[in-house]
Amino acid sequence: MEKERVGFPGRAQGGGSDTRGGNERGGECRRIQVVPRCRVMAQPRACQEQEDRFREVNLSTQRLRVLPPAVLSNSMLESLDLDRNKLRSITGISKLCNLKKLILSKNEFVDFPSEIQSLVCLERLELNQNQIRIIPEGVFSHLPRLKHLRLNNNRLCALPRDLAACQGSLQYLNISNNLFRTFPQPVLQLAHLQEFHVQNNALRQLPKELFQGQSLKVFKASGNPLREPPSEVCAGGIQQIQNYFNQLQHGLGQEDKRVKTLFLGASLAGKSTICRSLKQGQSKLVPEEERTVGIEISEFQIEDFTFLFWDFAGQLEYYVTHHVFITPQALVILVINLHMYQTNDKTFKELVGFWINNLSMRVPNSVVLPVGTHVDCCQEQEILNLVAINCTDHRDIKKLEATILEHVKNEELFPEVFRVLPPVYRQVEAAIVDIARSEEVADHGMMDLQYLLSKLSQHKHLASLGRELLQDVLRYLHRIGLVVWYEEIKHLESTVFLQPTFLITMFKLLVRYRLVQQLESISVETLIGEHATIRDRANWVWTFKSKAMLCHQAVRALVKHQLCSEGMWDVFEEIMGQRPHRGRGKLFSLLEHFELCLEVKHTEVLNPQAREFVPGKPWETTRSQGESWYLFPTYLNQTEEVSEVWGGDHPEDLHIRAYFSPEIPEGFFQRLLVKACSFYSTHWVAKVTCLLVCNGKPLLIKENNQRAYSYLELRCRKPSERTGFQFAWDFLVAVVLIIQKLAEEWPGLHVCVKTPCRTSGCPAEFLWPDMDGTGAMTKEDIKTCGTCGHRFGAELLLPKVPTQLEEPLAQPSAHYYVTSYGTTTFGPSSIQVTRQVRTMPPPLAQGPDGQAPESRGCSCLQPGEGTPHLQAALWFPPSSLRYHPFCTSELRSGCFML
C-alpha cells in the first residue's frame, strides 16, 4: 500500500525532516496524523462551553407545564431560567442540589413551591408576576445563602417569620405590587438588606427601625397611602426619611389635613366661577373676559381641611402644560356645561371623555367628582347622574361644598389626606407664607435659596435651621404644590418660586391660546428696544404660522411685550437671560425641561472653538455665533413637506407599530418629537408626522389617534444588503425605546409593539416580546403568519440580523450638507455623547437605494479629514443606544402594562 506523504505548513513536501514524526528512513516518509494547532486549542474551549451549557439552562417562553426530565437529571445545574411559561408546580426540583439561580417569574403559580426549601445553595430566586397568596413557614430557614428575592406582582399580604433566617445573606428584596396593609416585620431583621422595593401596596406607616441601619441604599415606596412618613417625604429618598424621623424625636408629630383640588373641564364650563364662589362662600359669577389663562391657584378652608384649588384653563393649547401639575391623591372636579351637552359621542368626548381618559392615563385611580353647571338652562329630565348646580344660586354652592367635604372625609377614597409632620415642617411653611406676603418680596416671588434660608433663620423658632433641613421641607412643599423648586434643573436649582402662580405666568408667555395675535400685537416701542422692525414682526408671524418656530429675538420681544402688559417688566432679564449667547434665562430652562420646545441652532460652519471630546469626561458644548431658533411642536400644522421628503410608503419597508390603549395621550407625540429630534439632529416635522435621519438613512414616525385604533407607526427602507439590517433595526429600536421611556410618565397607559404581516390585506400582526437590550430579539430565521400562512424572513419582522452575512460594506463617507437653515453632518463615528446640538436639516431627496444624495453645492468629507473638534451634527450608531440619553437606567420595551 502506498504511503501517504504528510507535510507541515511552511515546509516542502518530501524535503527536510520532522522530529515529531520520527527520523527519516531513506526516501520514505512515515504516515503521521497532524492535529491542527487551532483544534488543539479549541478542544478545552469547547469543553468549557459544553460544561457551561450543563450548568446554565434557559427554557423561558417555552409554554412548559412540567419540568423536562432531562433538566431534573442534571445534577451539575446551577442556573435555571423558566421565565414566562405555564408552570403551576415544579415537582422534582429538589434533585437540583447545586442550583444557585432559579427564575420562575411570569408563570401560573398559585401555591408557593415549597420544594424550593431543598435548594440549599440557592442565591437568587425570582417568583414575581404569579398569583401566590401565602408563603408557608419553613422555606427560607433552609436557604442560608439567598441574596436576591423577587416576589413582586403577586397576591401576598404577609411574609413568613423565617425570612429572618436570611438576615446574614439577603441583599435585595422586592415585594411591590402586592396586598400588604401592614409592614412585614421579618424585613426589619435583614441586617444586610441593601435594596428594598415595596411600591403599590396599601401601607400607611413605615417603621423608623428600617432606616436606622447603614446597609439600606435603595428604598422605593411610591403608590402607598402613607401617612407617616408622607409619600412626599419618601419621594425625597432615604436621607430625607431619616431626617424626618429624627425631627419627630424632637417633638410630637402634627396632623396635617390638606387636599389638592383640581378643576378640569372644557372652556367656559364655569370652573373659575365655582372656585371663587366656594372660596368666598357665596355665588360669584366670573365674566367671560376674566376667564382663566393657564392655571390659577388659590387656598381656602372648610372646617379643619385646607384646600389648594388649581383652576386649569380649558383651551387645548394649555393642556400641554397640565401634566406638570396633575398629581396623585388629588380631588378632581370635572366641570361640565350641561347647556352645551348633547347625547352623542362627539359631545361626550369633548366635554367628558377627553378629560377622563387623559386623567386616568396620567394618574390612575383618581377620584373624580363630576359637576354639571348651567343647570338653570336645562330641563329636569335632561339632568345626568352628577352634582348639578346653578352657579348663581347660593344654596347650590353650599350643596357642592358639603359634597366635597363628604368625599375628602372618606378614608377609602383619600387615605393620604391625613399626614403626620414634624413641627418644623409647619413652622417653615408658615414662615415662607409670611415672607411671600411681605411687601419686601416682589409679586413674582422668586427668591434665591440661600437668601431664603437667611430670611427664615431670622424667625424665632428657626434660628438653627440648616440648609439640608430646609431642602427637605421645600421638597415636601413642592410636591404638595405650595411652592415650586426644581432642584433637578441646573439653571433653577438655586431659585425658589414662593408664588407658584408666577411659574404658570412664565409658561403661558409662550404656551397659550391665540399666540399669533400676541405676536401681531407687539408694540413698536418693544420692537425698537429689541432692535427689530415691523417687517421683522411680520416675518416672525409668518414663520410661526408656517413652521411653528420663533427666533430668539422674536421670543424676547414677545415675552417683554406680555410682561409689560402685566406690570412685570422688571423680571424680564432674569426670565430671558442676557442678550443671545451671554446667559441662559429661566424660561427656556423650564420649557426644555418639560419638553415643550426644541432649540434649533442656525450654524453656518462647524465650530472650530468647540471643546475636544474625551471619553469618560463631561463634554460641554460651546455656543455658536448663529441665532437660536425654537420649535414649538404644539403649534405645528400638517404639511406635505415630510411626505415629499420621505417619498411615500413602499410595500417592502420595514415597519412596526406601537399601540396605545385607551389612546395616545394629549401632547405625547409633541414631546416625542422633542426627545427624538434632540438626539437625531437631521429631521423634518409636522403635526402628526416626523422624519428622522441617521447616517443618511431616513425613519418616518406617523401618529394615528383613532378611537380603539391608536398607534405610532415607524417605517424605514428595507436594506438592500443583509448587513444593513443591523443598522435599520438598531435605528427602529432606539426610537421604540424613546417611546417606551416617555410612556412611563403615564402609568395608566398600556403600550405594546407589533409588526404587521407583510402580506397585502392580511390583518395579522406579530407581537414583539420583551426587549432586553442584548441584540436580536428572536432566534428564529423564519416567521409564519398564523392567518395567511405566508412565511417571511424573521429580519423583515423583528429585530434580527440574518445569519448568512455577506462581506461587510466599507464605511460610508461622512456627508456634509449646506442648507438654507445651516449645516448638518452624518457619517460613521464612534463618539458617544448624551446630547447633540440640534441643526435644521436640508431637503432630503430619496435615491434609488433609499439613501440621501448630497445636496447641491455640498462637499464631501472623507473619514480622517477635518477636525476632531466637532461640536454639532455628529452621528451616533444606534447599536450603541443600549442606554437612552434621557435616562441613565437601562430601558425595556415590548408589550407591558405601565
Short mmCIF file of N, CA, C and O in Angstrom, two decimals, residues 4-76:
data_model
loop_
_atom_site.label_atom_id
_atom_site.label_comp_id
_atom_site.label_asym_id
_atom_site.label_seq_id
_atom_site.Cartn_x
_atom_site.Cartn_y
_atom_site.Cartn_z
N GLU A 4 1.19 7.60 2.44
CA GLU A 4 0.76 8.99 2.21
C GLU A 4 1.79 9.94 2.78
O GLU A 4 2.28 9.77 3.88
N ARG A 5 2.17 10.88 1.96
CA ARG A 5 3.10 11.88 2.44
C ARG A 5 2.33 13.03 3.09
O ARG A 5 1.41 13.58 2.51
N VAL A 6 2.76 13.38 4.28
CA VAL A 6 2.11 14.47 5.02
C VAL A 6 3.15 15.51 5.35
O VAL A 6 4.21 15.18 5.90
N GLY A 7 2.93 16.73 4.99
CA GLY A 7 3.87 17.80 5.29
C GLY A 7 3.29 18.81 6.25
O GLY A 7 2.08 18.94 6.37
N PHE A 8 4.15 19.53 6.92
CA PHE A 8 3.72 20.60 7.82
C PHE A 8 3.66 21.90 7.04
O PHE A 8 4.42 22.11 6.08
N PRO A 9 2.83 22.79 7.44
CA PRO A 9 2.74 24.07 6.75
C PRO A 9 4.08 24.79 6.78
O PRO A 9 4.76 24.85 7.79
N GLY A 10 4.43 25.32 5.63
CA GLY A 10 5.67 26.08 5.56
C GLY A 10 6.87 25.23 5.15
O GLY A 10 7.97 25.73 4.99
N ARG A 11 6.67 23.91 5.01
CA ARG A 11 7.79 23.05 4.58
C ARG A 11 7.44 22.40 3.25
O ARG A 11 6.30 22.10 2.97
N ALA A 12 8.51 22.13 2.47
CA ALA A 12 8.30 21.49 1.17
C ALA A 12 7.95 20.04 1.37
O ALA A 12 8.52 19.36 2.19
N GLN A 13 7.00 19.55 0.60
CA GLN A 13 6.62 18.16 0.69
C GLN A 13 7.81 17.29 0.27
O GLN A 13 8.38 17.47 -0.78
N GLY A 14 8.14 16.30 1.12
CA GLY A 14 9.21 15.35 0.80
C GLY A 14 10.59 15.87 1.12
O GLY A 14 11.55 15.18 0.91
N GLY A 15 10.73 17.09 1.56
CA GLY A 15 12.04 17.65 1.87
C GLY A 15 12.18 17.91 3.34
O GLY A 15 11.22 18.15 4.04
N GLY A 16 13.38 17.87 3.85
CA GLY A 16 13.62 18.17 5.26
C GLY A 16 13.19 17.04 6.13
O GLY A 16 12.92 15.93 5.68
N SER A 17 13.17 17.26 7.41
CA SER A 17 12.79 16.23 8.38
C SER A 17 11.87 16.81 9.42
O SER A 17 11.74 18.02 9.56
N ASP A 18 11.23 15.94 10.17
CA ASP A 18 10.31 16.35 11.23
C ASP A 18 10.58 15.53 12.46
O ASP A 18 10.38 14.33 12.47
N THR A 19 11.10 16.13 13.44
CA THR A 19 11.46 15.40 14.65
C THR A 19 10.24 14.83 15.34
O THR A 19 10.32 13.81 16.01
N ARG A 20 9.06 15.49 15.17
CA ARG A 20 7.85 14.97 15.82
C ARG A 20 7.34 13.72 15.12
O ARG A 20 6.66 12.91 15.72
N GLY A 21 7.63 13.57 13.83
CA GLY A 21 7.12 12.41 13.09
C GLY A 21 8.09 11.24 13.08
O GLY A 21 7.80 10.23 12.46
N GLY A 22 9.25 11.32 13.71
CA GLY A 22 10.24 10.23 13.68
C GLY A 22 11.33 10.53 12.66
O GLY A 22 11.20 11.42 11.82
N ASN A 23 12.43 9.78 12.67
CA ASN A 23 13.54 10.01 11.74
C ASN A 23 13.18 9.48 10.37
O ASN A 23 12.46 8.52 10.21
N GLU A 24 13.74 10.11 9.37
CA GLU A 24 13.51 9.64 8.01
C GLU A 24 14.25 8.33 7.78
O GLU A 24 15.32 8.10 8.30
N ARG A 25 13.66 7.47 7.03
CA ARG A 25 14.31 6.20 6.65
C ARG A 25 14.32 6.15 5.13
O ARG A 25 13.32 5.82 4.51
N GLY A 26 15.46 6.49 4.56
CA GLY A 26 15.56 6.56 3.10
C GLY A 26 14.68 7.66 2.59
O GLY A 26 14.56 8.73 3.15
N GLY A 27 14.03 7.41 1.44
CA GLY A 27 13.13 8.41 0.86
C GLY A 27 11.71 8.23 1.32
O GLY A 27 10.82 8.84 0.77
N GLU A 28 11.49 7.34 2.23
CA GLU A 28 10.12 7.03 2.62
C GLU A 28 9.71 7.82 3.86
O GLU A 28 10.45 7.93 4.83
N CYS A 29 8.55 8.42 3.80
CA CYS A 29 8.02 9.13 4.96
C CYS A 29 7.01 8.25 5.67
O CYS A 29 6.24 7.53 5.04
N ARG A 30 7.03 8.35 6.98
CA ARG A 30 6.05 7.58 7.76
C ARG A 30 4.72 8.31 7.75
O ARG A 30 4.62 9.52 7.68
N ARG A 31 3.67 7.48 7.81
CA ARG A 31 2.33 8.08 7.91
C ARG A 31 2.14 8.61 9.32
O ARG A 31 2.30 7.86 10.29
N ILE A 32 1.76 9.90 9.44
CA ILE A 32 1.50 10.50 10.75
C ILE A 32 0.19 11.27 10.70
O ILE A 32 -0.29 11.62 9.62
N GLN A 33 -0.34 11.52 11.83
CA GLN A 33 -1.60 12.29 11.92
C GLN A 33 -1.28 13.63 12.56
O GLN A 33 -0.73 13.69 13.66
N VAL A 34 -1.59 14.67 11.87
CA VAL A 34 -1.31 16.02 12.35
C VAL A 34 -2.60 16.66 12.82
O VAL A 34 -3.56 16.77 12.06
N VAL A 35 -2.62 17.06 14.07
CA VAL A 35 -3.79 17.76 14.62
C VAL A 35 -3.53 19.26 14.51
O VAL A 35 -2.53 19.73 15.05
N PRO A 36 -4.37 19.99 13.81
CA PRO A 36 -4.13 21.43 13.67
C PRO A 36 -4.04 22.09 15.04
O PRO A 36 -4.73 21.73 15.99
N ARG A 37 -3.19 23.10 15.09
CA ARG A 37 -2.94 23.77 16.36
C ARG A 37 -4.21 24.41 16.91
O ARG A 37 -4.50 24.37 18.09
N CYS A 38 -4.97 24.97 16.01
CA CYS A 38 -6.20 25.63 16.45
C CYS A 38 -7.17 24.62 17.03
O CYS A 38 -7.90 24.92 17.97
N ARG A 39 -7.18 23.42 16.50
CA ARG A 39 -8.10 22.42 17.03
C ARG A 39 -7.68 21.98 18.43
O ARG A 39 -8.49 21.74 19.31
N VAL A 40 -6.37 21.89 18.63
CA VAL A 40 -5.88 21.52 19.96
C VAL A 40 -6.30 22.55 20.98
O VAL A 40 -6.70 22.25 22.09
N MET A 41 -6.21 23.83 20.58
CA MET A 41 -6.59 24.91 21.49
C MET A 41 -8.09 25.00 21.63
O MET A 41 -8.60 25.43 22.66
N ALA A 42 -8.83 24.59 20.60
CA ALA A 42 -10.28 24.74 20.64
C ALA A 42 -10.93 23.70 21.52
O ALA A 42 -12.02 23.91 22.03
N GLN A 43 -10.27 22.56 21.69
CA GLN A 43 -10.90 21.49 22.46
C GLN A 43 -11.21 21.91 23.90
O GLN A 43 -12.32 21.70 24.38
N PRO A 44 -10.27 22.51 24.66
CA PRO A 44 -10.62 22.94 26.02
C PRO A 44 -11.73 23.98 26.02
O PRO A 44 -12.60 23.96 26.90
N ARG A 45 -11.71 24.88 25.00
CA ARG A 45 -12.76 25.89 24.95
C ARG A 45 -14.11 25.25 24.70
O ARG A 45 -15.11 25.61 25.31
N ALA A 46 -14.16 24.29 23.80
CA ALA A 46 -15.41 23.60 23.51
C ALA A 46 -15.89 22.83 24.74
O ALA A 46 -17.09 22.81 25.04
N CYS A 47 -14.95 22.25 25.43
CA CYS A 47 -15.33 21.52 26.65
C CYS A 47 -15.89 22.47 27.69
O CYS A 47 -16.86 22.15 28.39
N GLN A 48 -15.27 23.66 27.77
CA GLN A 48 -15.75 24.64 28.74
C GLN A 48 -17.16 25.10 28.39
O GLN A 48 -18.02 25.24 29.25
N GLU A 49 -17.38 25.34 27.08
CA GLU A 49 -18.71 25.77 26.65
C GLU A 49 -19.74 24.69 26.92
O GLU A 49 -20.87 24.97 27.33
N GLN A 50 -19.36 23.44 26.67
CA GLN A 50 -20.29 22.34 26.93
C GLN A 50 -20.60 22.23 28.42
O GLN A 50 -21.73 22.01 28.82
N GLU A 51 -19.56 22.44 29.24
CA GLU A 51 -19.78 22.39 30.69
C GLU A 51 -20.68 23.52 31.16
O GLU A 51 -21.54 23.32 32.02
N ASP A 52 -20.51 24.71 30.54
CA ASP A 52 -21.37 25.85 30.88
C ASP A 52 -22.81 25.57 30.51
O ASP A 52 -23.74 25.97 31.22
N ARG A 53 -23.01 24.87 29.37
CA ARG A 53 -24.37 24.54 28.97
C ARG A 53 -25.03 23.59 29.96
O ARG A 53 -26.24 23.64 30.15
N PHE A 54 -24.24 22.75 30.57
CA PHE A 54 -24.79 21.86 31.60
C PHE A 54 -25.13 22.64 32.86
O PHE A 54 -26.04 22.27 33.59
N ARG A 55 -24.37 23.70 33.13
CA ARG A 55 -24.58 24.46 34.36
C ARG A 55 -25.67 25.52 34.23
O ARG A 55 -26.27 25.90 35.22
N GLU A 56 -25.90 26.01 33.01
CA GLU A 56 -26.90 27.06 32.79
C GLU A 56 -27.89 26.60 31.72
O GLU A 56 -27.49 26.26 30.62
N VAL A 57 -29.15 26.61 32.07
CA VAL A 57 -30.21 26.20 31.14
C VAL A 57 -31.26 27.30 31.08
O VAL A 57 -31.75 27.76 32.12
N ASN A 58 -31.59 27.75 29.87
CA ASN A 58 -32.62 28.76 29.66
C ASN A 58 -33.79 28.14 28.91
O ASN A 58 -33.67 27.77 27.75
N LEU A 59 -34.93 28.00 29.59
CA LEU A 59 -36.14 27.43 29.00
C LEU A 59 -37.29 28.43 29.06
O LEU A 59 -38.45 28.05 29.19
N SER A 60 -36.97 29.72 28.98
CA SER A 60 -38.03 30.73 29.04
C SER A 60 -38.87 30.71 27.77
O SER A 60 -38.42 30.28 26.71
N THR A 61 -40.13 31.13 27.91
CA THR A 61 -41.10 31.25 26.80
C THR A 61 -41.24 29.95 26.02
O THR A 61 -41.32 29.97 24.79
N GLN A 62 -41.26 28.80 26.70
CA GLN A 62 -41.42 27.52 26.02
C GLN A 62 -42.79 26.89 26.27
O GLN A 62 -43.03 25.75 25.88
N ARG A 63 -43.68 27.60 26.97
CA ARG A 63 -45.03 27.11 27.28
C ARG A 63 -44.99 25.80 28.07
O ARG A 63 -45.85 24.92 27.90
N LEU A 64 -44.01 25.63 28.90
CA LEU A 64 -43.87 24.40 29.69
C LEU A 64 -44.92 24.34 30.79
O LEU A 64 -45.21 25.34 31.45
N ARG A 65 -45.45 23.14 31.00
CA ARG A 65 -46.38 22.91 32.12
C ARG A 65 -45.75 21.99 33.16
O ARG A 65 -46.21 21.94 34.30
N VAL A 66 -44.72 21.22 32.77
CA VAL A 66 -43.98 20.37 33.70
C VAL A 66 -42.49 20.53 33.38
O VAL A 66 -42.12 20.93 32.27
N LEU A 67 -41.65 20.21 34.33
CA LEU A 67 -40.21 20.29 34.10
C LEU A 67 -39.74 19.10 33.27
O LEU A 67 -40.08 17.95 33.57
N PRO A 68 -38.94 19.34 32.25
CA PRO A 68 -38.43 18.23 31.43
C PRO A 68 -37.55 17.30 32.28
O PRO A 68 -36.73 17.78 33.08
N PRO A 69 -37.67 15.98 32.12
CA PRO A 69 -36.83 15.04 32.88
C PRO A 69 -35.34 15.27 32.67
O PRO A 69 -34.55 15.08 33.60
N ALA A 70 -34.96 15.69 31.47
CA ALA A 70 -33.54 15.92 31.21
C ALA A 70 -32.97 17.01 32.11
O ALA A 70 -31.79 16.97 32.48
N VAL A 71 -33.80 17.98 32.45
CA VAL A 71 -33.34 19.06 33.33
C VAL A 71 -33.18 18.54 34.76
O VAL A 71 -32.18 18.81 35.43
N LEU A 72 -34.15 17.75 35.21
CA LEU A 72 -34.12 17.25 36.59
C LEU A 72 -32.99 16.25 36.82
O LEU A 72 -32.56 16.04 37.96
N SER A 73 -32.51 15.64 35.75
CA SER A 73 -31.43 14.66 35.90
C SER A 73 -30.04 15.29 35.83
O SER A 73 -29.04 14.60 35.96
N ASN A 74 -29.99 16.59 35.63
CA ASN A 74 -28.71 17.28 35.51
C ASN A 74 -28.28 17.81 36.88
O ASN A 74 -28.63 18.92 37.27
N SER A 75 -27.51 17.03 37.59
CA SER A 75 -27.12 17.42 38.95
C SER A 75 -26.10 18.54 38.96
O SER A 75 -25.86 19.15 40.02
N MET A 76 -25.47 18.84 37.80
CA MET A 76 -24.48 19.92 37.72
C MET A 76 -25.14 21.29 37.57
O MET A 76 -24.47 22.32 37.68
#
